[in-house]
XYZ file of C-alpha atoms in Angstrom:
766
model
C 61.545 57.150 135.531
C 65.074 56.387 134.280
C 67.471 59.318 134.340
C 70.920 59.462 132.727
C 72.539 61.490 135.445
C 73.887 61.234 138.993
C 73.067 58.060 140.827
C 71.323 59.850 143.675
C 68.578 58.282 145.753
C 66.602 61.449 145.186
C 63.369 60.387 146.826
C 60.298 62.527 146.205
C 60.626 66.147 145.085
C 58.101 68.915 145.678
C 56.788 68.458 142.143
C 58.031 67.304 138.785
C 56.912 66.965 135.251
C 58.117 64.800 132.436
C 58.870 66.764 129.256
C 61.265 65.403 126.682
C 63.063 63.321 129.338
C 63.740 66.413 131.479
C 63.334 66.688 135.239
C 61.996 69.520 137.356
C 63.243 70.586 140.788
C 62.574 73.372 143.234
C 64.961 74.726 145.802
C 67.102 77.682 146.728
C 70.476 78.759 145.332
C 72.984 77.920 148.030
C 75.912 79.549 146.235
C 77.312 80.219 142.766
C 80.416 78.305 141.717
C 80.765 80.570 138.660
C 78.849 83.480 137.147
C 79.519 85.550 134.014
C 77.941 89.011 134.279
C 78.256 89.668 130.544
C 76.016 86.811 129.410
C 74.340 85.431 132.549
C 75.991 82.003 132.233
C 76.413 80.412 135.631
C 77.057 77.285 137.660
C 75.394 77.037 141.072
C 74.459 74.581 143.782
C 70.694 74.167 144.175
C 69.581 73.059 147.636
C 66.389 71.046 147.172
C 64.377 69.268 149.850
C 66.347 66.059 149.274
C 69.628 66.769 147.468
C 72.188 69.377 146.527
C 72.283 69.611 142.709
C 74.867 71.335 140.515
C 73.025 73.369 137.855
C 74.488 74.961 134.710
C 72.904 77.340 132.217
C 72.047 80.984 131.605
C 70.570 82.751 134.631
C 70.457 86.523 134.072
C 69.405 88.393 137.190
C 69.532 85.418 139.556
C 71.458 85.636 142.797
C 72.462 83.518 145.742
C 69.651 82.780 148.192
C 66.775 82.947 145.709
C 64.188 80.192 145.507
C 63.661 78.885 141.977
C 62.006 76.145 139.975
C 64.205 74.589 137.269
C 63.727 72.078 134.465
C 66.626 70.381 132.708
C 68.403 67.178 131.784
C 71.443 65.483 133.231
C 74.911 65.685 131.739
C 78.210 64.235 132.897
C 81.106 66.704 133.114
C 84.503 64.939 132.717
C 85.928 66.840 135.707
C 83.018 68.098 137.807
C 80.773 65.069 137.443
C 76.954 65.047 137.061
C 75.284 68.391 136.367
C 71.732 69.438 135.557
C 71.714 71.455 132.314
C 68.870 73.946 132.765
C 66.497 74.662 129.885
C 63.769 76.525 131.794
C 63.682 78.298 135.153
C 61.536 80.706 137.082
C 61.794 82.486 140.391
C 59.445 81.276 143.101
C 58.628 84.082 145.483
C 59.729 82.973 148.973
C 56.706 82.594 151.229
C 58.150 81.058 154.362
C 59.965 83.327 156.799
C 63.042 81.113 156.646
C 63.181 81.414 152.832
C 62.808 85.204 152.935
C 65.486 85.542 155.591
C 67.831 83.228 153.685
C 67.429 85.359 150.545
C 68.000 88.646 152.358
C 70.995 87.263 154.275
C 72.623 85.648 151.208
C 74.725 88.691 150.273
C 72.844 89.185 147.004
C 71.705 92.610 148.234
C 74.552 94.945 149.139
C 74.093 96.453 152.590
C 72.098 93.530 153.953
C 73.830 90.764 155.886
C 72.582 88.095 158.296
C 72.139 90.534 161.194
C 70.157 93.132 159.219
C 68.136 90.337 157.565
C 67.068 88.986 160.986
C 66.009 92.477 162.076
C 63.932 93.000 158.903
C 62.189 89.649 159.316
C 61.565 90.263 163.025
C 60.005 93.659 162.255
C 57.986 92.948 159.091
C 57.667 89.153 158.867
C 56.195 87.784 155.624
C 55.555 91.338 154.361
C 59.297 92.112 154.280
C 59.784 91.934 150.480
C 56.615 93.945 149.761
C 57.715 96.663 152.153
C 61.218 96.768 150.658
C 59.766 97.308 147.174
C 56.770 99.524 147.944
C 57.532 101.308 151.215
C 61.334 101.288 151.588
C 61.256 104.335 153.888
C 59.839 102.036 156.623
C 63.174 100.184 156.682
C 64.644 103.173 158.524
C 62.738 101.949 161.596
C 65.363 99.220 161.840
C 68.624 99.887 163.630
C 71.535 100.174 161.184
C 69.451 101.195 158.133
C 69.632 104.834 157.087
C 67.378 106.439 154.486
C 70.143 106.116 151.871
C 70.700 102.429 152.645
C 66.942 101.786 152.581
C 66.623 103.300 149.098
C 69.662 101.355 147.911
C 68.199 98.052 149.161
C 64.879 98.786 147.434
C 66.616 99.735 144.180
C 68.562 96.472 144.091
C 65.517 94.306 144.765
C 63.437 96.148 142.137
C 66.229 96.027 139.534
C 66.707 92.303 139.963
C 63.000 91.713 139.595
C 62.889 94.068 136.592
C 65.784 92.285 134.897
C 64.199 88.877 135.337
C 60.853 90.109 134.076
C 62.492 91.796 131.088
C 64.374 88.620 130.176
C 61.154 86.600 130.315
C 59.302 89.211 128.238
C 62.026 89.462 125.604
C 62.171 85.687 125.289
C 58.632 85.837 123.865
C 60.022 87.910 120.989
C 62.811 85.431 120.264
C 65.527 87.447 122.019
C 68.240 85.370 123.699
C 69.187 85.798 127.343
C 72.555 87.271 126.337
C 70.914 89.914 124.162
C 68.197 90.538 126.751
C 70.891 91.382 129.294
C 72.414 93.904 126.919
C 69.045 95.480 126.146
C 68.278 95.807 129.835
C 71.673 97.451 130.422
C 70.872 100.005 127.706
C 67.178 100.688 128.302
C 66.537 99.481 131.846
C 62.927 99.084 132.890
C 61.787 101.065 129.844
C 62.864 98.267 127.469
C 59.262 97.081 127.001
C 58.106 100.615 126.111
C 60.939 100.937 123.582
C 59.903 97.705 121.908
C 56.241 98.588 121.729
C 56.811 102.125 120.453
C 59.647 101.596 117.969
C 61.527 98.280 118.002
C 63.573 99.486 115.013
C 65.565 101.627 117.448
C 67.328 98.411 118.370
C 68.799 98.107 114.881
C 70.363 101.588 115.202
C 71.387 101.520 118.830
C 72.327 97.942 119.744
C 75.238 96.009 118.245
C 74.126 92.520 117.287
C 70.526 93.407 116.430
C 70.083 94.283 112.800
C 67.031 95.263 110.822
C 65.830 91.709 110.267
C 65.778 90.844 113.958
C 64.097 94.156 114.789
C 61.583 93.510 112.009
C 60.836 90.070 113.411
C 60.188 91.603 116.841
C 58.049 94.349 115.285
C 55.958 91.739 113.503
C 55.257 89.907 116.766
C 54.320 93.183 118.460
C 52.027 94.168 115.581
C 53.858 97.151 114.040
C 52.389 97.956 110.578
C 54.536 97.019 107.582
C 54.231 100.553 106.179
C 55.259 102.187 109.471
C 57.543 105.190 109.026
C 59.929 103.625 111.532
C 60.084 100.456 109.436
C 60.755 102.301 106.172
C 63.493 104.440 107.744
C 65.167 101.416 109.297
C 64.829 99.324 106.129
C 66.445 101.989 103.912
C 69.260 102.437 106.448
C 69.735 98.658 106.523
C 70.037 98.475 102.736
C 72.663 101.251 102.729
C 74.516 99.661 105.624
C 74.479 96.284 103.859
C 75.861 97.990 100.749
C 78.767 99.306 102.823
C 79.571 95.705 103.794
C 80.018 95.056 100.070
C 82.405 98.005 99.744
C 80.013 100.743 98.612
C 79.834 104.146 100.259
C 76.538 104.992 98.544
C 73.903 103.484 96.255
C 72.287 105.039 93.181
C 68.722 105.951 94.125
C 67.195 103.508 91.632
C 69.179 100.607 93.056
C 68.398 101.670 96.626
C 64.654 101.750 95.893
C 64.786 98.360 94.192
C 66.656 96.697 97.079
C 64.445 98.402 99.678
C 61.334 97.144 97.873
C 62.719 93.585 97.956
C 63.335 93.937 101.668
C 60.198 95.757 102.795
C 57.607 94.449 100.348
C 55.737 97.757 100.141
C 55.172 100.029 97.094
C 58.320 101.768 95.794
C 56.389 105.059 95.833
C 56.089 104.883 99.631
C 59.825 104.318 99.988
C 60.644 107.119 97.547
C 58.368 109.528 99.405
C 60.209 108.760 102.655
C 63.658 109.741 101.339
C 63.203 113.546 101.588
C 61.993 113.139 105.170
C 65.055 111.020 105.945
C 67.208 113.834 104.539
C 65.452 116.388 106.752
C 66.038 114.105 109.739
C 69.724 113.894 108.683
C 69.585 110.126 108.302
C 70.772 110.228 104.683
C 72.394 112.573 102.161
C 71.287 112.624 98.518
C 73.994 113.901 96.164
C 72.918 114.886 92.655
C 75.645 114.144 90.102
C 75.851 114.299 86.307
C 76.707 111.071 84.551
C 76.720 110.707 80.750
C 74.416 113.689 80.226
C 71.923 112.533 82.846
C 71.499 113.351 86.497
C 72.109 110.530 88.945
C 71.099 110.626 92.592
C 73.615 109.069 94.970
C 72.131 108.155 98.346
C 74.499 107.979 101.334
C 74.084 107.256 104.985
C 74.907 110.675 106.445
C 77.922 109.393 108.373
C 79.424 107.868 105.226
C 78.981 111.017 103.146
C 80.565 113.258 105.739
C 83.486 110.867 106.122
C 84.165 111.069 102.367
C 83.766 114.840 102.409
C 85.975 115.174 105.493
C 88.709 113.006 103.953
C 88.741 115.128 100.784
C 89.026 118.376 102.741
C 91.733 117.112 105.094
C 93.777 115.702 102.188
C 93.487 119.104 100.481
C 94.801 120.818 103.633
C 97.720 118.381 103.923
C 98.764 118.567 100.275
C 100.968 121.620 100.487
C 103.963 121.964 98.151
C 107.191 121.881 100.134
C 110.850 121.628 99.064
C 111.158 122.032 95.271
C 114.972 122.309 95.137
C 115.504 119.334 92.872
C 119.288 119.694 92.719
C 119.593 119.553 96.504
C 117.351 116.500 96.712
C 119.325 114.822 93.913
C 122.573 115.317 95.791
C 121.063 113.817 98.909
C 119.795 110.813 96.931
C 123.344 110.298 95.587
C 124.635 110.145 99.164
C 121.938 107.675 100.140
C 122.830 105.411 97.190
C 126.463 105.390 98.312
C 125.492 104.710 101.921
C 123.090 101.857 101.081
C 125.169 100.490 98.216
C 122.268 100.710 95.771
C 121.390 102.455 92.538
C 117.871 103.808 92.216
C 116.329 103.886 88.764
C 114.761 107.049 87.375
C 111.259 106.300 88.710
C 112.567 105.479 92.175
C 114.512 108.748 92.296
C 111.405 110.564 91.131
C 109.441 108.918 93.943
C 111.929 110.025 96.594
C 111.824 113.561 95.232
C 108.004 113.451 95.164
C 107.864 112.340 98.803
C 110.122 115.210 99.860
C 108.404 117.928 97.853
C 104.686 117.140 98.366
C 102.416 117.092 101.381
C 100.591 114.011 100.041
C 102.414 111.482 97.871
C 101.484 108.059 96.450
C 103.926 105.280 95.520
C 102.522 102.233 93.734
C 103.991 99.183 92.060
C 103.723 95.426 91.864
C 105.941 92.838 93.588
C 109.662 93.028 92.832
C 109.537 96.598 91.496
C 111.574 98.102 94.321
C 108.937 99.657 96.602
C 110.808 98.578 99.736
C 114.108 99.984 98.474
C 112.364 103.235 97.621
C 110.742 103.432 101.070
C 114.148 102.915 102.692
C 115.607 105.730 100.565
C 112.729 107.995 101.636
C 113.371 107.164 105.277
C 117.076 107.964 104.856
C 116.456 111.334 103.240
C 113.933 112.350 105.901
C 116.385 111.351 108.636
C 119.115 113.269 106.821
C 116.857 116.306 107.097
C 116.252 115.750 110.810
C 112.577 114.940 110.376
C 110.597 112.644 112.673
C 108.652 109.746 111.139
C 105.975 107.199 111.901
C 105.528 104.012 109.881
C 102.253 102.103 109.875
C 100.102 99.577 107.995
C 96.459 98.484 108.240
C 97.195 95.021 109.692
C 99.554 93.521 112.245
C 101.167 91.231 109.682
C 101.770 94.069 107.229
C 103.213 96.255 110.001
C 105.528 93.453 111.122
C 106.775 92.950 107.570
C 107.317 96.698 107.176
C 109.442 96.685 110.357
C 111.512 93.772 109.042
C 112.177 95.348 105.637
C 112.930 98.889 106.853
C 114.624 98.247 110.176
C 112.347 100.831 111.818
C 109.398 100.300 114.098
C 106.102 100.061 112.234
C 102.741 99.724 113.945
C 99.207 99.080 112.905
C 97.334 102.285 112.141
C 95.019 101.485 115.045
C 97.990 101.259 117.426
C 99.558 104.423 116.039
C 96.293 106.294 116.603
C 96.192 104.849 120.144
C 92.938 102.961 120.129
C 91.377 103.048 123.599
C 88.794 100.680 124.954
C 85.324 101.675 126.060
C 85.088 104.020 129.035
C 83.263 102.341 131.931
C 81.493 103.782 134.932
C 82.027 102.762 138.561
C 79.670 99.807 138.098
C 81.733 98.501 135.177
C 79.140 99.430 132.563
C 80.236 100.892 129.234
C 79.384 104.569 128.878
C 81.396 105.294 125.727
C 82.526 103.071 122.903
C 86.150 102.517 121.933
C 87.785 105.516 120.308
C 91.143 106.818 119.062
C 93.101 108.980 121.503
C 94.877 110.593 118.553
C 92.499 112.929 116.728
C 92.007 116.575 115.788
C 92.295 117.587 119.451
C 95.358 115.433 120.114
C 97.212 115.048 116.777
C 100.237 112.877 116.096
C 103.506 114.652 116.834
C 105.518 113.787 113.750
C 106.784 115.318 110.518
C 106.167 112.326 108.234
C 103.727 109.401 108.180
C 104.320 106.496 105.770
C 101.432 104.048 105.270
C 102.217 100.702 103.610
C 99.630 98.362 102.026
C 97.450 101.414 101.368
C 95.122 99.439 99.081
C 93.677 97.955 102.287
C 92.584 101.328 103.666
C 88.837 101.789 103.873
C 87.096 105.147 104.227
C 86.605 104.771 108.007
C 90.289 104.180 108.737
C 91.419 106.932 106.356
C 89.069 109.376 108.101
C 90.457 108.467 111.534
C 94.042 108.770 110.261
C 93.555 112.162 108.636
C 91.879 113.596 111.742
C 95.082 112.855 113.659
C 97.397 114.731 111.232
C 98.239 118.411 111.391
C 98.682 120.520 108.248
C 102.388 120.447 107.473
C 102.715 116.711 108.099
C 103.824 114.775 105.018
C 101.623 111.768 104.275
C 102.971 109.026 102.006
C 100.835 106.127 100.781
C 102.550 102.983 99.494
C 100.612 100.173 97.890
C 99.689 98.138 94.862
C 96.640 99.543 93.096
C 96.173 96.237 91.265
C 95.392 94.434 94.519
C 91.789 93.903 95.537
C 90.200 96.904 97.239
C 89.677 97.072 101.003
C 87.353 94.688 102.824
C 85.593 97.735 104.299
C 83.742 100.447 102.334
C 85.559 102.555 99.775
C 88.510 102.094 97.451
C 90.721 104.752 98.927
C 93.997 104.244 97.052
C 92.241 103.820 93.706
C 90.058 106.918 94.210
C 92.992 109.078 95.281
C 94.922 108.113 92.160
C 91.855 108.507 89.928
C 91.236 112.020 91.254
C 94.495 113.132 89.611
C 95.155 115.627 92.422
C 98.156 114.037 94.130
C 101.732 113.400 93.057
C 102.008 109.707 92.218
C 104.784 107.456 90.918
C 104.100 103.924 89.685
C 107.135 101.622 89.668
C 107.215 99.209 86.733
C 110.688 97.668 86.364
C 111.141 94.157 87.798
C 114.607 94.038 89.342
C 117.043 91.274 88.499
C 116.821 89.335 91.756
C 113.021 89.488 91.737
C 112.995 88.309 88.120
C 114.375 84.952 89.321
C 111.070 84.287 91.081
C 108.291 82.867 88.940
C 105.821 84.055 91.578
C 106.758 87.649 90.753
C 107.141 87.116 87.006
C 103.777 85.346 86.757
C 102.079 87.967 88.931
C 103.102 90.671 86.463
C 102.018 88.534 83.511
C 98.631 88.013 85.147
C 98.326 91.746 85.719
C 99.016 92.402 82.048
C 96.570 89.722 80.902
C 99.312 87.445 79.568
C 99.291 83.657 79.790
C 101.546 82.075 82.396
C 103.663 78.945 82.122
C 102.120 75.935 83.854
C 104.740 73.324 82.876
C 106.028 72.847 86.463
C 109.620 73.642 85.508
C 109.575 76.400 88.091
C 111.027 76.184 91.592
C 108.310 78.254 93.233
C 105.187 78.141 91.036
C 103.394 74.821 90.494
C 100.189 73.660 88.842
C 98.487 70.319 89.483
C 95.732 69.810 86.925
C 92.777 68.137 88.601
C 89.118 68.240 87.625
C 87.504 66.649 90.682
C 86.991 68.305 94.072
C 87.477 65.046 95.988
C 90.843 64.509 94.312
C 91.805 68.120 95.048
C 91.062 67.545 98.756
C 93.403 64.560 98.807
C 96.315 66.381 97.136
C 95.771 69.531 99.176
C 96.129 67.591 102.430
C 99.241 65.791 101.139
C 100.808 69.117 100.170
C 100.053 70.822 103.479
C 100.969 67.913 105.769
C 103.801 66.167 103.929
C 105.238 67.956 100.887
C 105.379 71.706 101.455
C 106.518 72.084 105.107
C 110.068 70.871 104.446
C 110.180 72.534 101.016
C 109.444 76.024 102.340
C 110.717 75.472 105.911
C 107.336 76.072 107.525
C 104.736 74.243 109.598
C 101.425 73.050 108.132
C 99.692 75.798 110.143
C 101.778 78.447 108.320
C 100.764 77.204 104.880
C 97.622 78.977 103.725
C 94.815 77.761 101.486
C 93.287 80.652 99.525
C 90.056 80.280 97.582
C 87.788 82.696 95.687
C 84.518 81.630 97.319
C 82.894 81.006 100.681
C 80.444 78.334 99.570
C 80.612 75.304 97.306
C 82.855 72.242 97.261
C 86.000 74.399 97.207
C 84.638 77.250 99.289
C 85.992 78.370 102.644
C 83.259 76.754 104.741
C 83.640 73.262 103.287
C 87.439 73.355 103.024
C 87.821 74.373 106.669
C 85.793 71.396 107.862
C 87.942 69.047 105.785
C 91.291 70.642 106.640
C 90.487 70.786 110.358
C 89.785 67.052 110.321
C 93.261 66.237 108.973
C 95.449 69.061 110.294
C 93.963 69.246 113.809
C 91.972 66.037 114.310
C 89.859 65.413 117.420
C 91.627 63.991 120.436
C 90.478 63.215 123.971
C 93.144 65.619 125.252
C 91.916 68.465 123.051
C 88.842 70.218 124.465
C 86.405 71.612 121.930
C 83.170 73.565 121.776
C 80.467 74.096 119.169
C 79.002 77.300 117.842
C 76.326 76.838 115.199
C 77.695 74.275 112.762
C 81.347 75.014 113.615
C 83.443 73.005 116.041
C 86.272 74.990 117.639
C 89.072 72.776 118.954
C 92.222 73.450 120.953
C 94.982 74.162 118.413
C 92.644 75.364 115.654
C 93.689 78.151 113.320
C 91.021 80.855 113.455
C 90.267 84.286 112.028
C 88.506 87.307 113.499
C 85.820 88.203 110.945
C 84.785 91.688 112.042
C 86.336 94.748 113.610
C 85.739 94.695 117.356
C 87.211 97.780 118.978
C 86.086 96.677 122.449
C 87.736 93.244 122.647
C 90.442 93.279 125.297
C 93.827 91.653 124.695
C 97.005 90.939 126.650
C 100.579 90.149 125.640
C 102.197 87.827 128.161
C 105.847 87.987 129.202
C 108.051 84.893 129.314
C 107.180 84.694 133.026
C 103.461 84.484 132.302
C 102.796 88.033 133.494
C 100.897 90.537 131.299
C 103.516 92.747 129.625
C 101.090 94.832 127.580
C 97.340 95.171 127.172
C 94.801 97.072 125.130
C 91.639 96.743 123.105
C 90.778 96.028 119.485
C 90.907 92.916 117.292
C 90.289 93.364 113.596
C 88.730 91.733 110.568
C 91.272 89.355 109.032
C 93.484 88.850 112.115
C 94.566 85.194 112.308
C 95.488 83.278 115.441
C 95.437 79.893 117.172
C 93.155 78.630 119.945
C 95.434 78.039 122.947
C 92.785 77.427 125.584
C 89.181 76.237 125.988
C 87.575 76.365 129.440
C 84.228 74.600 129.450
C 83.421 75.552 133.040
C 83.603 79.297 132.279
C 82.542 78.780 128.643
C 85.461 80.753 127.219
C 88.185 80.179 124.659
C 91.544 81.961 124.381
C 93.071 82.848 121.013
C 96.665 83.952 120.551
C 97.124 86.101 117.448
C 100.216 86.485 115.260
C 101.401 89.525 117.211
C 101.235 87.546 120.503
C 98.013 89.220 121.621
C 95.822 86.908 123.669
C 92.067 87.409 123.577
C 89.451 85.650 125.697
C 86.119 85.024 123.964
C 82.941 83.925 125.746
C 81.083 81.201 123.876
C 78.444 83.832 123.101
C 81.095 85.838 121.222
C 82.186 83.060 118.887
C 80.156 84.584 116.057
C 83.231 86.812 115.575
C 85.467 83.824 114.784
C 85.715 81.251 112.033
C 88.199 78.531 111.146
C 91.066 79.824 108.999
C 92.838 76.821 107.484
C 91.282 78.205 104.291
C 90.365 81.871 103.812
C 89.020 83.859 100.903
C 91.591 85.636 98.771
C 89.860 88.886 99.677
C 90.489 88.283 103.391
C 94.178 87.515 102.737
C 95.017 91.102 101.759
C 98.057 92.529 103.496
C 99.228 89.067 104.552
C 102.188 87.061 103.343
C 102.621 83.321 103.775
C 105.569 80.958 103.181
C 103.404 78.952 100.801
C 99.962 79.381 99.274
C 97.718 76.610 97.932
C 94.872 77.754 95.664
C 92.101 75.386 94.542
C 90.639 76.836 91.319
C 87.939 74.792 89.650
C 85.189 76.919 88.149
C 82.861 79.229 90.042
C 80.897 82.475 89.630
C 82.342 84.621 86.844
C 82.297 87.773 88.969
C 84.764 86.085 91.356
C 86.963 84.583 88.679
C 88.761 87.759 87.680
C 92.307 88.947 87.146
C 92.527 91.004 90.344
C 91.610 88.034 92.488
C 94.188 85.716 90.922
C 96.860 88.432 91.078
C 96.158 89.107 94.760
C 96.226 85.393 95.642
C 99.520 84.737 93.855
C 101.242 87.752 95.443
C 100.411 86.520 98.976
C 103.069 83.778 98.669
C 106.671 84.354 99.689
C 108.298 81.058 98.660
C 105.810 78.881 96.792
C 102.456 78.959 94.980
C 100.622 75.733 94.130
C 97.403 75.857 92.090
C 95.124 72.825 92.043
C 92.417 72.832 89.394
C 91.975 73.260 85.666
C 93.681 75.478 83.104
C 90.371 76.847 81.850
C 89.644 78.481 85.206
C 93.102 80.077 85.320
C 92.747 81.354 81.749
C 89.287 82.724 82.556
C 90.661 84.645 85.522
C 93.597 86.078 83.584
C 91.389 87.379 80.782
C 88.434 88.482 82.908
C 89.125 92.114 83.811
C 85.621 92.723 85.114
C 85.447 93.607 88.764
C 82.483 94.169 90.950
C 81.876 97.877 90.606
C 82.087 99.821 93.854
C 79.982 102.908 94.310
C 82.361 105.376 95.929
C 82.546 109.158 95.756
C 85.944 110.018 97.264
C 87.486 110.913 93.887
C 84.591 113.282 93.154
C 84.785 114.817 96.641
C 88.533 115.383 96.159
C 87.983 117.127 92.816
C 85.233 119.262 94.380
C 87.526 120.321 97.214
C 89.644 122.335 94.773
């Protein structure tokens, strides 16, 4: 048999089988070179009858000293040489006294070393393992083993066996080793009972297992398709999926229709289950009048109570304060003299509104003086001796707020002091990440100013409001014409629509801003007016192209050769924004192309694959979901951690600065210098970010933006999307595509309707 692997003279092995060019060996684990507890990935030396073999793969529950049978194929590591990549393995119960003693003496079992192992073997011989598992109290007959130690030894041996058995069982249901480890951590030895009784619990209780995976497991187990558990979980999945599209509820008719598509059972059965789900507090059904007919809005309970809680807390905060307009006017005059500015009537009204209301909203497009108005607000609050906190939803937005105000601004998550999961003495998570600042430990400040408020979703607003005491002034600043938040809700829009809060909308484009065609065209787009595409501008360009292949060519030329010197930026700082994820000009295809030319493969650049994506050293990447448990560090100039914490969020962009194939991890450094280590198994949270959707670009600002616009779904080709994309650029916008698509977007005011109830809850709160 020819093997592409180490050139050993292996001689005969105990047994082997040929399966898809793989080899089989049996031996004992001499020692682990590396082991990752979180996913079971390991590298160990296998001592066979003839050779020592380096094995790599996923080995949950295995430990040094165990005898195993493995099957795999040979690979050549560029540094560590030949390795056997394991595809299948199983534990072989040690039968010889020497094997049993080696296992017990290996250090795998705490409290048992070589001396104790010899005593156990001398006393019980080949029955040692059976006695440890079934009659551990007999171990106390051995010198040095107390009753407590005996029970601890038995527990460890049983747990290791239970973990291995659980992993093997779960593999039959298509559950990966990584996920099996997590399930065993949560449910322990009862994991099989959980699966057989109600596998849909996994969808509710385990991150990473959704309804469809639970349904697949249930099907293999034989759970009926009209099971109550399945209907409950399916309805919850539909509502949860709707929240991913921005909705906080679904009309009952739409919920039933989508649930029918998912579950494939009669609508009547689903409808009959809804009252029971209400009784079990899984959902809330809100009856509302709409155009002389009653409409039933169905919420996940948590979502409804977040909306309701936000409305009530906003009501408590919105207390009228200083109404002495003359005094405020005099103070504004002093601020104008101090800053050397002149506020227009709306700006002065905004400053007065911020001073005299508990909740205040300032909106306006680019170049309308929002930053100047914020600075005037800050000055007047300082003049009054009031403490302030400035924050924004994203790191980039917070950094920009700091630069434009001269005061420290943080992300809302940082301001609320996000803490990582609490772990027990064994290092296991016992509580998820949470905010230290809440109703029991509120923020100690007089004023909170939130910039880029259009990005707030209902979850973040709820967390923010819980941390504010009545009497604190809360000021929202944003552009209501931007796209709504990535998460559920449309907070800024709903607050304005409710009509309950003081709000000023700035409209005048100031003289300096009027020199920028980016700003002028953004306002024209917002008003539905045609924009000039004659390329006489210094910062707004249009290259008419009607072929995707040609667009690729010009896009690469712009990013690599033309724009960097023009806007004084690197190619990595120039951002491609596109309306879609799929298609010739969608994110997925563009990232593959741009990666090839901006960060091409090189023998000195390590890389790894996840699904169809190749991640390479130096790649620009984006975090694509909120992960409150991810740990990060900020390194000092001496390479020592200067700060640390948890939490990386949807839309954060960084660069891969390290890939370690031996430990199967990559390190990403984000814009705010946070470094995060991802195991290969966690790469589903990352994607390449040379191109991102316009929606994901909210709150960000780039030196230059390149937008390929060449047809696409009408629901994505709307005014809001074009407006948001254009306003992401600081120095230059270049559109590649056809005029018809641009005209379509300018005149298409239709947006995907979001089902949200915050405005109604606010009006109900009085």
